[in-house]
Amino acid sequence: MPSKNHDLTSNSPVPAAPQAVPTMRPNALVTCLASSMLCSSFAIARVLDPFIFGSFVGNSATYSVASELGFFVQQGLNVTLSPIPNSTFGYATLLDGGYDLLVGTVDNVVNMRFNSEKPFTVVGQLDLGPDLVIAGAPGVNSILDLKGKALMVDSPTSGYAAVVQKVLAFNGLQLGTDYTFQQVGGTATRFELLRNGTLADGTPTFGTLLTYPFKTHPPHHLTPAVQASTASPPIPILARVSDFVAPFFSNALTIRSQDADPSSSPTSPLVRAIAALLAANRFLADPDNKDCAVRAIAKDNAISRELAEQEYASATNPVSGETSQVDFDASRLGLLNVIDIRMLVDGFTGAGPSFDFVDAIQPGPGLLLDLRIRDAALKLVKEVKSGSCPLPK
């Protein structure tokens, strides 16, 4: 059977997006306008092009740096961050043109493209799974403590549920024999129920996978390990996914396949947005910029310096962070690990038993991994002097 790794850019049906509109947040213009380091007078004087950035991961460290240090404005963009409430809404809205760029798990894209031939294209890899953890309720202190218990998941057939199965299998626990799944909802809901120790009906909770990011109150976008360790009482971390599955391609820069060819508009808002993110990611990766990056993360998320330092450490983790791949290159092994784990839950029934995954993940024009936008953006990257920072101390 063919791999279905063919060009999906032509006349694919587009589902109507739901009508609800998430809260949107414009990027910081003040920092750029106050600083001559990043923003030329031309960039300040020109009318900024609007750009809608849909994101499951909220204010990632790369986004925080791009927003707070003016990389978006430097590229002539007025970026609005639009948090995505759920996958159905997010990807339908992207196809409908409601987002210019979406950041979400590559597992979603692989599922929809390979099973249903949905016209989504990945133009780069943002991270390799920042601090994904299996956490326990207070009093559950090890993976083996989960034997005979039910673990909360968003869906028993999701890629992340398969991650839980993989990690627990390494510890000798098998789904259906040693533990079960209870379908509950999103990460924020599961976190609160885990902290409370019971579901609304009084059923005890024991453990779950915490994925990045999720909101607490106040609405911080923090990595699971940081939120678990700062909860009151602290949530026990039973296992880090990166200790068992690595590399693990997590969040992807995703667009509509019809927008993947930059040849007719090599300086389009999309290309410039990726250029801004590339510059921000390079800035984040430079150890000499740590202090400035931490301040940008703290300001953008309205969190303390201490928490921002933990976020910075997670973002720059060489195994799972946002700077683990150069210039958003995609980890082939990381993507194969995502596919392998989804196979555990029969996650490719639509693709068929003879589907050629190796062929399907080769990068190229019109394919799942199409890096032409990223390559065009590399020519527009505007970097700053190492160690420079426009933010006040």
Short mmCIF file of C-alpha atoms in Angstrom, two decimals:
data_model
loop_
_atom_site.label_atom_id
_atom_site.label_comp_id
_atom_site.label_asym_id
_atom_site.label_seq_id
_atom_site.Cartn_x
_atom_site.Cartn_y
_atom_site.Cartn_z
CA MET A 1 0.00 0.00 0.00
CA PRO A 2 1.36 3.50 -0.72
CA SER A 3 2.52 5.63 2.15
CA LYS A 4 0.03 8.41 1.37
CA ASN A 5 3.05 10.68 1.48
CA HIS A 6 1.82 12.62 -1.51
CA ASP A 7 1.07 16.27 -2.13
CA LEU A 8 -2.07 17.31 -0.25
CA THR A 9 -2.07 20.92 -1.38
CA SER A 10 -4.79 20.71 -4.00
CA ASN A 11 -8.51 21.32 -3.39
CA SER A 12 -8.86 19.30 -0.20
CA PRO A 13 -12.22 19.71 1.55
CA VAL A 14 -12.06 22.13 4.45
CA PRO A 15 -14.32 21.56 7.46
CA ALA A 16 -16.09 24.56 8.90
CA ALA A 17 -14.47 25.82 12.07
CA PRO A 18 -16.55 26.11 15.25
CA GLN A 19 -17.82 29.61 15.93
CA ALA A 20 -16.46 30.11 19.44
CA VAL A 21 -13.50 32.46 19.52
CA PRO A 22 -10.79 31.93 22.17
CA THR A 23 -9.30 34.81 24.10
CA MET A 24 -6.50 36.44 22.14
CA ARG A 25 -3.45 38.26 23.40
CA PRO A 26 -1.33 40.66 21.29
CA ASN A 27 2.44 40.42 21.47
CA ALA A 28 4.40 43.07 23.34
CA LEU A 29 4.95 46.13 21.16
CA VAL A 30 6.17 48.39 23.95
CA THR A 31 9.47 46.58 24.46
CA CYS A 32 10.33 46.86 20.81
CA LEU A 33 9.26 50.48 20.50
CA ALA A 34 11.35 51.41 23.51
CA SER A 35 14.45 49.70 22.18
CA SER A 36 16.62 50.48 19.17
CA MET A 37 18.48 47.19 19.57
CA LEU A 38 15.94 45.00 17.81
CA CYS A 39 13.57 47.31 15.97
CA SER A 40 14.63 49.56 13.16
CA SER A 41 12.88 52.89 12.61
CA PHE A 42 11.45 51.38 9.43
CA ALA A 43 9.86 48.52 11.37
CA ILE A 44 8.39 50.95 13.92
CA ALA A 45 7.04 53.34 11.29
CA ARG A 46 5.48 50.75 9.00
CA VAL A 47 2.03 49.33 9.49
CA LEU A 48 2.43 45.95 11.14
CA ASP A 49 0.82 42.98 9.44
CA PRO A 50 -1.65 41.08 11.64
CA PHE A 51 -0.76 37.47 12.36
CA ILE A 52 -2.81 34.94 14.36
CA PHE A 53 -0.71 32.43 16.28
CA GLY A 54 -2.82 29.50 17.46
CA SER A 55 -1.17 27.53 20.23
CA PHE A 56 -1.82 24.62 22.54
CA VAL A 57 1.50 25.34 24.27
CA GLY A 58 0.67 28.94 25.11
CA ASN A 59 3.67 31.04 25.92
CA SER A 60 6.52 28.70 25.10
CA ALA A 61 9.95 30.08 25.96
CA THR A 62 10.67 30.72 22.29
CA TYR A 63 7.40 32.64 21.94
CA SER A 64 8.07 34.63 25.11
CA VAL A 65 11.48 35.72 23.82
CA ALA A 66 10.09 36.60 20.38
CA SER A 67 7.24 38.58 21.90
CA GLU A 68 8.95 40.38 24.76
CA LEU A 69 12.20 41.22 22.94
CA GLY A 70 10.50 42.48 19.80
CA PHE A 71 11.46 39.85 17.25
CA PHE A 72 7.91 39.79 15.83
CA VAL A 73 7.71 43.56 15.45
CA GLN A 74 11.19 43.56 13.94
CA GLN A 75 9.68 41.40 11.19
CA GLY A 76 6.78 43.82 10.75
CA LEU A 77 4.20 41.66 12.52
CA ASN A 78 1.53 42.35 15.10
CA VAL A 79 1.12 38.84 16.48
CA THR A 80 -1.96 37.77 18.40
CA LEU A 81 -1.61 34.66 20.55
CA SER A 82 -4.80 32.61 20.45
CA PRO A 83 -4.93 29.77 22.99
CA ILE A 84 -6.57 26.65 21.54
CA PRO A 85 -9.26 25.03 23.72
CA ASN A 86 -9.18 21.58 22.07
CA SER A 87 -7.84 19.72 19.06
CA THR A 88 -11.12 19.64 17.11
CA PHE A 89 -11.47 23.40 17.29
CA GLY A 90 -7.78 24.10 16.70
CA TYR A 91 -7.19 22.13 13.53
CA ALA A 92 -10.57 22.99 11.99
CA THR A 93 -9.81 26.67 12.61
CA LEU A 94 -6.38 26.32 11.00
CA LEU A 95 -7.87 24.74 7.87
CA ASP A 96 -10.52 27.46 7.76
CA GLY A 97 -7.83 30.16 7.81
CA GLY A 98 -8.57 31.32 11.36
CA TYR A 99 -4.93 30.76 12.36
CA ASP A 100 -1.87 31.61 10.30
CA LEU A 101 0.25 29.14 12.27
CA LEU A 102 -0.60 26.48 14.83
CA VAL A 103 1.68 24.98 17.45
CA GLY A 104 0.48 21.61 18.71
CA THR A 105 1.56 18.01 19.08
CA VAL A 106 2.87 16.31 15.97
CA ASP A 107 0.90 13.23 17.08
CA ASN A 108 -2.29 15.07 16.08
CA VAL A 109 -0.90 15.94 12.65
CA VAL A 110 0.42 12.42 12.02
CA ASN A 111 -2.95 10.97 13.01
CA MET A 112 -5.02 13.24 10.79
CA ARG A 113 -2.67 13.22 7.81
CA PHE A 114 -1.91 9.50 7.70
CA ASN A 115 -5.36 8.22 8.72
CA SER A 116 -7.57 10.77 6.97
CA GLU A 117 -5.30 12.59 4.51
CA LYS A 118 -6.06 15.96 6.07
CA PRO A 119 -3.99 18.73 4.42
CA PHE A 120 -1.68 19.67 7.29
CA THR A 121 2.02 20.36 6.88
CA VAL A 122 4.77 20.54 9.50
CA VAL A 123 7.31 23.28 8.78
CA GLY A 124 9.47 22.70 11.85
CA GLN A 125 9.85 21.09 15.25
CA LEU A 126 9.46 23.30 18.32
CA ASP A 127 10.51 20.85 21.02
CA LEU A 128 11.09 17.26 22.08
CA GLY A 129 8.52 17.04 24.86
CA PRO A 130 9.37 19.57 27.60
CA ASP A 131 9.14 17.87 30.98
CA LEU A 132 6.26 15.48 30.21
CA VAL A 133 5.71 13.64 33.48
CA ILE A 134 3.57 10.93 35.01
CA ALA A 135 2.39 12.34 38.32
CA GLY A 136 0.67 10.73 41.27
CA ALA A 137 -1.88 11.90 43.77
CA PRO A 138 -0.50 12.80 47.19
CA GLY A 139 0.58 9.52 48.79
CA VAL A 140 1.29 7.78 45.46
CA ASN A 141 5.08 7.85 45.37
CA SER A 142 6.17 5.36 42.69
CA ILE A 143 5.00 3.80 39.43
CA LEU A 144 4.50 0.49 41.23
CA ASP A 145 2.05 2.24 43.58
CA LEU A 146 -0.27 2.51 40.55
CA LYS A 147 -0.81 -1.26 40.43
CA GLY A 148 -4.51 -2.01 40.76
CA LYS A 149 -5.41 1.64 40.27
CA ALA A 150 -7.09 3.75 37.58
CA LEU A 151 -5.10 6.46 35.78
CA MET A 152 -6.78 9.54 34.36
CA VAL A 153 -6.35 10.19 30.61
CA ASP A 154 -7.95 12.55 28.10
CA SER A 155 -8.76 9.62 25.81
CA PRO A 156 -7.77 5.94 26.07
CA THR A 157 -6.80 5.98 22.38
CA SER A 158 -4.75 9.19 22.36
CA GLY A 159 -1.03 9.27 21.67
CA TYR A 160 -0.36 10.42 25.21
CA ALA A 161 -2.37 7.52 26.67
CA ALA A 162 -0.04 5.27 24.68
CA VAL A 163 2.93 7.07 26.25
CA VAL A 164 1.59 6.12 29.68
CA GLN A 165 1.23 2.49 28.56
CA LYS A 166 4.82 2.48 27.30
CA VAL A 167 6.32 3.84 30.49
CA LEU A 168 4.26 1.59 32.76
CA ALA A 169 5.13 -1.46 30.63
CA PHE A 170 8.81 -0.74 31.21
CA ASN A 171 7.95 -0.99 34.92
CA GLY A 172 6.17 -4.34 34.49
CA LEU A 173 2.59 -3.00 34.57
CA GLN A 174 0.14 -3.90 31.79
CA LEU A 175 -3.06 -2.04 30.90
CA GLY A 176 -6.18 -4.05 31.74
CA THR A 177 -4.28 -6.44 33.98
CA ASP A 178 -2.45 -4.22 36.44
CA TYR A 179 -4.24 -0.89 35.96
CA THR A 180 -7.06 0.75 34.02
CA PHE A 181 -7.77 4.11 32.39
CA GLN A 182 -10.48 6.54 33.43
CA GLN A 183 -11.36 9.13 30.78
CA VAL A 184 -11.59 12.52 32.44
CA GLY A 185 -10.59 15.50 30.30
CA GLY A 186 -7.83 18.00 29.67
CA THR A 187 -4.59 18.32 31.57
CA ALA A 188 -5.71 21.26 33.72
CA THR A 189 -8.78 19.33 34.88
CA ARG A 190 -6.76 16.19 35.60
CA PHE A 191 -4.19 18.21 37.53
CA GLU A 192 -6.84 19.71 39.81
CA LEU A 193 -8.53 16.34 40.35
CA LEU A 194 -5.16 14.75 41.11
CA ARG A 195 -4.38 17.45 43.63
CA ASN A 196 -7.82 17.07 45.22
CA GLY A 197 -7.49 13.28 45.35
CA THR A 198 -11.00 12.54 44.02
CA LEU A 199 -13.28 13.03 41.04
CA ALA A 200 -16.43 15.12 41.47
CA ASP A 201 -18.39 11.97 42.43
CA GLY A 202 -15.86 11.03 45.11
CA THR A 203 -14.02 8.37 43.09
CA PRO A 204 -10.35 8.40 44.14
CA THR A 205 -7.70 9.64 41.69
CA PHE A 206 -4.23 8.13 41.61
CA GLY A 207 -2.19 9.31 38.65
CA THR A 208 -2.06 10.92 35.22
CA LEU A 209 0.25 12.22 32.51
CA LEU A 210 0.78 15.97 32.73
CA THR A 211 1.48 17.56 29.37
CA TYR A 212 2.84 21.01 28.60
CA PRO A 213 1.35 23.46 29.13
CA PHE A 214 -1.73 23.76 31.27
CA LYS A 215 -3.24 26.63 33.16
CA THR A 216 -3.43 26.99 36.89
CA HIS A 217 -4.74 29.95 38.82
CA PRO A 218 -3.40 32.50 38.21
CA PRO A 219 -3.28 31.29 34.58
CA HIS A 220 0.39 30.48 34.25
CA HIS A 221 1.59 28.44 31.27
CA LEU A 222 4.22 26.32 33.02
CA THR A 223 5.80 22.96 32.37
CA PRO A 224 4.27 20.03 34.28
CA ALA A 225 7.31 19.45 36.49
CA VAL A 226 7.30 23.08 37.61
CA GLN A 227 3.56 23.10 38.30
CA ALA A 228 3.69 19.79 40.15
CA SER A 229 6.60 20.86 42.34
CA THR A 230 5.02 24.22 43.20
CA ALA A 231 1.55 22.84 43.96
CA SER A 232 0.33 22.80 47.54
CA PRO A 233 0.71 20.07 48.57
CA PRO A 234 3.38 19.14 45.98
CA ILE A 235 2.32 16.55 43.39
CA PRO A 236 4.70 13.55 43.34
CA ILE A 237 6.46 13.08 40.00
CA LEU A 238 6.62 9.33 39.37
CA ALA A 239 8.42 9.32 36.02
CA ARG A 240 9.71 11.65 33.34
CA VAL A 241 8.84 10.49 29.85
CA SER A 242 12.25 11.56 28.53
CA ASP A 243 13.85 8.93 30.79
CA PHE A 244 12.01 6.21 28.86
CA VAL A 245 11.27 7.57 25.40
CA ALA A 246 13.76 9.95 23.82
CA PRO A 247 13.90 11.72 21.54
CA PHE A 248 10.15 12.33 21.39
CA PHE A 249 9.01 14.85 18.79
CA SER A 250 6.31 16.72 20.66
CA ASN A 251 5.20 20.13 19.39
CA ALA A 252 5.22 21.02 15.71
CA LEU A 253 4.94 24.28 13.79
CA THR A 254 1.93 23.40 11.65
CA ILE A 255 0.27 25.12 8.69
CA ARG A 256 -2.25 24.38 5.96
CA SER A 257 -0.62 22.42 3.16
CA GLN A 258 -1.82 24.99 0.64
CA ASP A 259 0.42 27.59 2.33
CA ALA A 260 3.62 25.52 2.25
CA ASP A 261 5.16 26.94 -0.94
CA PRO A 262 6.85 30.33 -0.31
CA SER A 263 8.09 30.82 -3.88
CA SER A 264 5.40 33.32 -4.85
CA SER A 265 5.76 35.32 -1.61
CA PRO A 266 9.15 34.69 0.04
CA THR A 267 8.59 37.51 2.56
CA SER A 268 4.99 36.68 3.47
CA PRO A 269 3.80 37.18 7.07
CA LEU A 270 4.10 33.42 7.60
CA VAL A 271 7.72 33.33 6.46
CA ARG A 272 8.52 36.38 8.60
CA ALA A 273 6.81 34.86 11.64
CA ILE A 274 8.95 31.74 11.35
CA ALA A 275 12.02 33.99 10.92
CA ALA A 276 11.14 35.79 14.17
CA LEU A 277 10.73 32.47 15.99
CA LEU A 278 14.03 31.21 14.57
CA ALA A 279 15.83 34.32 15.82
CA ALA A 280 14.18 33.98 19.22
CA ASN A 281 15.08 30.31 19.42
CA ARG A 282 18.72 31.05 18.59
CA PHE A 283 18.70 33.78 21.25
CA LEU A 284 17.27 31.31 23.76
CA ALA A 285 19.92 28.71 22.89
CA ASP A 286 22.82 31.11 23.58
CA PRO A 287 23.94 30.70 27.22
CA ASP A 288 25.13 34.32 27.25
CA ASN A 289 21.49 35.37 26.88
CA LYS A 290 20.20 33.39 29.86
CA ASP A 291 19.49 36.37 32.12
CA CYS A 292 17.57 38.20 29.41
CA ALA A 293 15.65 35.09 28.36
CA VAL A 294 14.65 34.39 31.96
CA ARG A 295 13.40 37.96 32.33
CA ALA A 296 11.41 37.64 29.08
CA ILE A 297 9.82 34.38 30.28
CA ALA A 298 8.97 35.91 33.66
CA LYS A 299 7.44 39.03 32.10
CA ASP A 300 5.46 37.22 29.42
CA ASN A 301 4.00 34.71 31.88
CA ALA A 302 3.71 37.08 34.86
CA ILE A 303 5.67 34.69 37.07
CA SER A 304 8.53 35.01 39.53
CA ARG A 305 12.18 34.93 38.60
CA GLU A 306 12.52 31.57 40.38
CA LEU A 307 9.77 29.95 38.29
CA ALA A 308 11.08 31.55 35.11
CA GLU A 309 14.50 30.01 35.76
CA GLN A 310 12.88 26.59 36.01
CA GLU A 311 11.05 27.24 32.73
CA TYR A 312 14.31 28.30 31.11
CA ALA A 313 16.01 25.11 32.29
CA SER A 314 13.20 23.03 30.80
CA ALA A 315 13.26 24.94 27.49
CA THR A 316 17.01 24.53 27.10
CA ASN A 317 17.15 20.90 28.21
CA PRO A 318 19.27 19.16 25.53
CA VAL A 319 17.08 16.04 25.58
CA SER A 320 13.55 17.41 25.62
CA GLY A 321 13.70 21.19 25.30
CA GLU A 322 13.01 23.79 22.64
CA THR A 323 16.67 24.25 21.71
CA SER A 324 17.47 20.55 21.28
CA GLN A 325 17.23 20.77 17.46
CA VAL A 326 19.00 23.48 15.42
CA ASP A 327 16.73 25.88 13.53
CA PHE A 328 13.60 23.76 14.06
CA ASP A 329 15.01 20.73 12.24
CA ALA A 330 12.76 17.72 12.77
CA SER A 331 14.13 14.73 14.68
CA ARG A 332 13.53 11.71 12.48
CA LEU A 333 13.96 9.30 15.40
CA GLY A 334 11.75 11.51 17.54
CA LEU A 335 8.99 11.28 14.95
CA LEU A 336 9.43 7.53 14.59
CA ASN A 337 9.04 7.23 18.37
CA VAL A 338 5.73 9.11 18.16
CA ILE A 339 4.54 6.75 15.44
CA ASP A 340 5.74 3.67 17.33
CA ILE A 341 3.87 4.70 20.48
CA ARG A 342 0.66 5.46 18.57
CA MET A 343 0.85 1.93 17.15
CA LEU A 344 0.36 0.62 20.69
CA VAL A 345 -3.26 1.79 20.61
CA ASP A 346 -3.93 0.71 16.99
CA GLY A 347 -3.71 4.36 16.07
CA PHE A 348 -3.32 3.92 12.31
CA THR A 349 -6.33 1.88 11.25
CA GLY A 350 -7.12 4.44 8.56
CA ALA A 351 -3.63 4.17 7.10
CA GLY A 352 -3.79 0.40 6.67
CA PRO A 353 -1.42 -2.44 7.57
CA SER A 354 1.00 -1.84 4.67
CA PHE A 355 1.49 1.86 5.25
CA ASP A 356 5.14 2.87 4.69
CA PHE A 357 5.93 5.18 7.60
CA VAL A 358 9.61 5.50 6.70
CA ASP A 359 8.70 6.90 3.32
CA ALA A 360 5.89 9.01 4.79
CA ILE A 361 8.19 11.02 7.07
CA GLN A 362 10.77 11.94 4.45
CA PRO A 363 10.87 15.73 4.09
CA GLY A 364 9.92 17.20 0.74
CA PRO A 365 7.57 19.57 -1.11
CA GLY A 366 3.91 18.76 -0.50
CA LEU A 367 4.71 16.13 2.14
CA LEU A 368 4.12 15.89 5.89
CA LEU A 369 7.50 17.49 6.59
CA ASP A 370 7.84 20.37 4.15
CA LEU A 371 10.62 22.74 5.23
CA ARG A 372 10.40 25.28 2.39
CA ILE A 373 8.83 27.94 4.63
CA ARG A 374 11.53 27.36 7.26
CA ASP A 375 14.26 27.54 4.63
CA ALA A 376 12.87 30.81 3.24
CA ALA A 377 12.66 32.18 6.80
CA LEU A 378 16.33 31.41 7.44
CA LYS A 379 17.20 34.08 4.86
CA LEU A 380 15.25 36.69 6.84
CA VAL A 381 16.51 35.96 10.34
CA LYS A 382 17.71 39.09 12.13
CA GLU A 383 19.88 38.22 15.07
CA VAL A 384 21.14 40.44 17.88
CA LYS A 385 24.44 40.70 19.65
CA SER A 386 25.01 37.92 22.15
CA GLY A 387 24.40 39.11 25.70
CA SER A 388 22.37 42.18 24.69
CA CYS A 389 19.00 42.77 26.35
CA PRO A 390 16.41 45.55 26.01
CA LEU A 391 14.46 44.55 29.11
CA PRO A 392 14.91 46.55 32.34
CA LYS A 393 16.48 44.70 35.24
#
